[in-house]
Amino acid sequence: MTFTVAIVGRPNVGKSTLFNRLTGKKHALVDDMPGVTRDRREGAAHIGDLGFTVIDTAGLEDAAPETLAGRMRAQTEAAIAHADVVLMVIDGRAGVTPTDRVFAGQLRRHKGPVVLLVNKCEGRAPQSTLAEAYSLGLGDPIPLSAEHGEGLGDLYAALAPHAKEIVEPDIEEEIDDTDDENLLLEGLEEEEPEPEALQIVIVGRPNAGKSTLVNALIGEERVLTGPEAGITRDAIAIEWEWRGRKVRLIDTAGIRKRANVTGKVEKLAVSDALRAVQYAHVVILLVDAEAPLEKQDATIAAHVIEEGRALVVAVNKWDLVTDGKAVMQEIQHRLENVL
């Protein structure tokens, strides 16, 4: 059994950089622009021999619940409630801000342990920020640099007491190398290997309803949804189980025509989605029933087929269709002609 650590803080303090450092992979999108992360992303993390699950979250912002920022904050609050330990990150260069003080006050009311991290402390730590950080009332601040991997030893020391279980070999009994060895081999032959999780990636144009489909399948508001196009940026993997079969659902960013993809963050998000397709067993192409299988849908489908993945075309927003038979005939005709 492992424990869960949530990384929280205001936008652009280095949460995703720390997530990538702890997981050893550049899965979370990182950019100088604040607010790149929107959904919460989980990953297997390690510091030395200490293993745990880490959750990257959106930047904490004081916003109305119905706004996009407010819905992002609700996702962060869900991560805090789920976590065994919360890491609050502040920017060592910017110092303690009024927003940091507001959220520190909220975390002081949190029942679980909170560790305060002062990020971007490359080389010599900014002593003024470290001294000011004590005023947040979250204990001794830990200086670190997520980008350069400095300060992880102190973070290890802070997290180690929260490890729930350390598995050690049982050396109380010695086994006989004759009969017992045969019994062990017989047991291994009888044991069936655990089936690999079925990896399902959901792709499509922006605002096709990919995140809504994920939430409907797992029965909870796990990923951010809303009327705004392009909410999802990172490819978010969610462990699920269907009738005893392990499934890994992956929600991805909407893929627009290449000519329309201009910003750096959107380019990274699209690359993340296309990379997820490479590792999929099955890809669900979600299309909008009101504009079924447009040219961009066909382009995405062709890419999936070129990658050799099993393709399922799903038509969303079917409740808006008045003549279902005609729409299905049109989709079938386009599939036959384009693919």
XYZ file of C-alpha atoms in Angstrom:
339
model
C 0.000 0.000 0.000
C 1.248 3.527 -0.806
C 0.190 7.003 0.210
C -1.070 9.903 -1.874
C 0.465 13.371 -2.115
C -1.324 16.368 -3.684
C 0.664 19.356 -4.991
C -1.252 22.633 -4.636
C -0.566 26.351 -4.870
C -1.399 29.403 -6.927
C -0.690 29.395 -10.703
C 2.872 29.334 -12.059
C 4.731 28.394 -8.856
C 6.160 25.203 -10.410
C 3.664 22.494 -9.410
C 3.810 20.647 -12.734
C 7.591 20.913 -12.831
C 7.706 19.284 -9.391
C 5.229 16.614 -10.571
C 7.494 15.787 -13.519
C 10.540 15.728 -11.245
C 8.915 13.309 -8.779
C 7.522 10.981 -11.454
C 10.699 11.089 -13.526
C 8.682 11.756 -16.678
C 7.642 14.894 -18.520
C 3.948 14.007 -18.549
C 2.506 17.259 -17.204
C 2.578 20.204 -19.621
C 4.874 22.985 -18.401
C 4.976 26.566 -19.658
C 5.739 30.048 -18.309
C 2.121 31.020 -18.959
C 0.052 30.694 -15.747
C -2.881 28.280 -15.630
C -1.605 25.607 -18.037
C -2.760 22.766 -15.754
C -6.535 22.479 -15.407
C -7.397 18.891 -14.495
C -5.780 16.860 -11.754
C -3.249 14.322 -12.978
C -1.951 11.335 -11.019
C 1.377 9.543 -11.353
C 3.677 7.088 -9.594
C 6.428 9.062 -7.830
C 9.721 8.171 -6.150
C 12.289 9.912 -4.013
C 15.017 7.357 -3.415
C 13.370 4.245 -1.957
C 10.187 6.129 -1.035
C 7.313 5.460 -3.432
C 3.950 7.222 -3.458
C 1.170 8.513 -5.722
C 1.426 12.201 -6.593
C -1.386 14.439 -7.890
C -0.742 17.566 -9.938
C -3.492 20.176 -9.628
C -4.649 23.431 -11.171
C -3.533 26.710 -9.641
C -5.662 27.847 -6.738
C -7.608 30.973 -7.646
C -10.347 32.831 -5.816
C -13.204 32.594 -8.333
C -16.954 32.000 -8.512
C -17.919 28.287 -8.590
C -19.669 28.522 -11.979
C -16.598 29.943 -13.783
C -13.870 27.847 -15.383
C -11.416 28.914 -12.663
C -13.993 27.995 -10.037
C -14.490 24.531 -11.533
C -10.713 24.082 -11.683
C -10.538 24.969 -8.009
C -13.206 22.338 -7.227
C -10.966 19.724 -8.874
C -8.059 20.864 -6.693
C -10.206 20.690 -3.555
C -11.199 17.131 -4.500
C -7.500 16.232 -4.774
C -6.831 17.746 -1.322
C -9.676 15.710 0.193
C -8.320 12.521 -1.414
C -4.672 13.065 -0.441
C -2.858 11.774 2.642
C -0.338 14.642 2.472
C -0.647 18.068 0.830
C 2.365 19.938 -0.543
C 1.688 23.676 -0.735
C 4.130 25.318 -3.143
C 5.012 29.014 -3.168
C 7.393 30.936 -5.440
C 10.685 31.743 -3.715
C 11.412 34.547 -6.167
C 8.027 36.258 -5.848
C 7.804 35.913 -2.064
C 4.634 35.322 -0.072
C 1.641 36.840 -1.867
C -1.832 37.708 -0.534
C -3.201 34.728 -2.501
C -0.701 32.432 -0.762
C -1.947 33.711 2.600
C -5.592 33.057 1.706
C -4.993 29.471 0.678
C -2.598 28.805 3.536
C -5.416 29.819 5.853
C -7.682 27.279 4.199
C -5.052 24.535 4.411
C -4.522 25.213 8.126
C -8.095 23.990 8.577
C -7.315 20.841 6.592
C -7.250 17.773 8.847
C -4.324 16.052 7.133
C -0.618 17.015 7.172
C 0.527 19.939 5.015
C 4.145 20.487 3.941
C 5.175 23.979 2.808
C 7.617 24.143 -0.125
C 9.427 27.256 -1.322
C 10.227 26.543 -4.987
C 12.675 28.202 -7.394
C 15.427 28.335 -4.758
C 18.276 27.509 -7.146
C 21.698 27.865 -5.571
C 21.307 30.010 -2.475
C 17.795 30.045 -1.053
C 16.160 33.498 -0.805
C 16.341 33.935 2.958
C 13.766 36.723 3.018
C 11.117 34.478 1.444
C 11.977 31.573 3.745
C 11.647 33.808 6.790
C 8.376 35.266 5.500
C 7.017 31.772 4.782
C 6.871 31.007 8.514
C 4.046 33.549 8.751
C 1.804 31.172 6.767
C 1.548 28.960 9.838
C 2.294 25.687 8.020
C 5.482 24.772 9.859
C 9.069 24.867 8.645
C 9.286 25.718 4.935
C 11.440 23.495 2.732
C 13.505 25.286 0.063
C 13.851 23.406 -3.208
C 14.272 23.769 -6.936
C 11.932 21.446 -8.826
C 13.609 22.329 -12.107
C 17.120 21.413 -10.904
C 16.217 18.688 -8.397
C 17.603 20.525 -5.365
C 16.087 20.022 -1.901
C 14.558 16.596 -2.571
C 16.416 15.133 0.417
C 14.555 17.456 2.777
C 11.282 16.632 1.018
C 12.040 12.923 1.496
C 12.525 13.500 5.228
C 9.196 15.323 5.424
C 7.261 12.627 3.536
C 8.882 9.476 4.944
C 6.907 9.471 8.239
C 3.671 9.311 6.232
C 4.526 6.071 4.403
C 1.743 3.699 5.448
C 3.495 0.403 4.904
C 7.083 -0.694 4.314
C 7.356 -4.204 2.942
C 10.331 -6.124 4.317
C 11.332 -9.701 3.493
C 10.221 -12.339 5.996
C 13.370 -13.980 7.349
C 11.873 -15.714 10.357
C 11.662 -19.111 8.626
C 14.256 -20.887 6.511
C 12.931 -22.938 3.609
C 14.199 -26.348 2.624
C 15.707 -26.222 -0.888
C 14.146 -29.557 -1.898
C 10.447 -30.170 -1.273
C 9.517 -26.552 -0.561
C 11.088 -25.413 -3.823
C 8.920 -27.858 -5.757
C 5.830 -26.576 -3.934
C 6.724 -22.995 -4.843
C 7.153 -23.926 -8.511
C 3.801 -25.732 -8.520
C 2.136 -22.653 -7.046
C 3.648 -20.414 -9.719
C 2.398 -22.706 -12.470
C -1.155 -22.626 -11.112
C -1.285 -18.868 -10.617
C -2.718 -16.987 -13.585
C -0.980 -13.729 -14.533
C -2.977 -10.577 -13.896
C -4.427 -9.293 -17.189
C -3.020 -6.038 -18.530
C -5.261 -3.008 -18.180
C -7.143 -2.225 -21.382
C -5.905 1.208 -22.440
C -8.676 3.259 -24.056
C -7.883 6.718 -25.421
C -10.696 9.145 -26.281
C -9.907 11.641 -29.048
C -11.800 14.122 -31.192
C -12.244 17.751 -32.082
C -12.630 20.369 -29.321
C -15.985 20.393 -27.521
C -17.068 16.992 -28.833
C -17.782 15.861 -25.274
C -14.745 13.676 -24.532
C -14.444 14.684 -20.867
C -18.201 14.376 -20.375
C -18.017 10.816 -21.733
C -15.216 9.946 -19.297
C -17.210 11.284 -16.340
C -20.324 9.398 -17.494
C -18.404 6.118 -17.764
C -16.773 6.270 -14.319
C -19.785 7.867 -12.611
C -18.103 10.930 -11.101
C -16.900 14.429 -12.041
C -13.297 13.309 -12.398
C -12.266 15.600 -15.263
C -13.182 19.211 -15.927
C -16.098 19.881 -18.273
C -17.983 22.949 -19.453
C -19.307 24.856 -22.464
C -15.874 26.353 -23.215
C -13.973 24.646 -26.038
C -10.449 23.405 -25.331
C -10.750 22.950 -21.557
C -8.686 19.740 -21.474
C -4.976 20.194 -22.089
C -3.053 17.323 -20.518
C -3.855 13.743 -21.492
C -5.399 12.530 -18.225
C -5.208 8.795 -17.417
C -7.845 7.377 -15.062
C -7.732 3.861 -13.622
C -11.145 2.197 -13.882
C -12.676 -1.249 -13.649
C -15.525 -2.636 -15.749
C -17.015 -6.016 -14.817
C -13.778 -7.142 -13.219
C -11.591 -5.977 -16.119
C -9.048 -3.254 -15.404
C -9.292 -0.312 -17.781
C -7.180 2.814 -18.138
C -9.260 5.619 -19.646
C -7.318 8.509 -21.155
C -9.019 11.838 -21.822
C -7.205 14.069 -24.314
C -7.230 17.619 -25.605
C -9.332 18.459 -28.643
C -7.399 18.195 -31.905
C -8.012 21.037 -34.361
C -6.707 21.390 -37.904
C -2.946 21.803 -37.886
C -3.201 25.237 -39.521
C -5.388 26.470 -36.647
C -3.049 25.281 -33.889
C -0.935 28.330 -33.110
C -0.157 28.706 -29.388
C 2.663 26.760 -27.745
C 0.389 25.260 -25.076
C -2.121 23.989 -27.641
C 0.699 22.483 -29.714
C 1.963 20.653 -26.626
C -1.565 19.485 -25.788
C -2.142 18.105 -29.294
C 1.248 16.353 -29.232
C 0.266 14.844 -25.868
C -2.995 13.529 -27.380
C -1.277 12.025 -30.420
C 1.350 10.398 -28.194
C -1.434 8.804 -26.109
C -2.796 7.200 -29.292
C 0.551 5.457 -29.835
C 0.178 3.554 -26.547
C -3.538 2.789 -26.818
C -5.182 -0.580 -27.316
C -8.453 1.011 -28.418
C -9.114 4.585 -29.552
C -12.586 6.088 -29.360
C -13.059 8.858 -31.912
C -15.891 10.975 -30.527
C -17.715 12.993 -33.177
C -20.483 15.570 -32.853
C -23.850 14.336 -34.138
C -24.684 17.847 -35.387
C -21.548 17.904 -37.570
C -20.684 14.222 -37.981
C -17.356 13.071 -39.366
C -16.034 16.336 -40.751
C -12.674 16.462 -42.514
C -10.764 16.863 -39.232
C -12.525 13.799 -37.770
C -11.425 11.806 -40.819
C -7.852 13.062 -40.403
C -7.809 11.913 -36.785
C -9.313 8.544 -37.741
C -6.679 8.066 -40.449
C -3.928 8.764 -37.908
C -5.364 6.149 -35.528
C -5.493 3.557 -38.308
C -1.924 4.383 -39.391
C -0.814 3.742 -35.804
C -2.453 0.318 -35.988
C -4.907 0.915 -33.155
C -8.438 -0.451 -32.883
C -10.798 2.391 -33.811
C -14.302 2.939 -32.449
C -16.312 5.852 -33.875
C -18.793 7.156 -31.297
C -21.436 9.755 -32.141
C -22.132 12.105 -29.228
C -25.024 14.523 -28.601
C -27.456 12.041 -30.162
C -30.298 13.626 -28.197
C -30.042 16.640 -30.522
C -30.593 14.548 -33.674
C -34.063 14.578 -35.243
C -33.472 12.085 -38.084
C -31.141 9.456 -36.652
C -31.357 7.134 -39.653
C -30.227 9.862 -42.077
C -27.304 10.870 -39.826
C -26.102 7.270 -39.527
C -26.320 6.781 -43.293
C -24.272 9.940 -43.826
C -21.625 8.788 -41.342
C -21.481 5.338 -42.939
C -21.122 6.894 -46.391
C -18.285 9.170 -45.262
C -16.484 6.319 -43.522
C -16.613 4.193 -46.668
C -15.374 6.998 -48.887
C -12.750 8.597 -46.673
C -11.297 5.553 -44.894
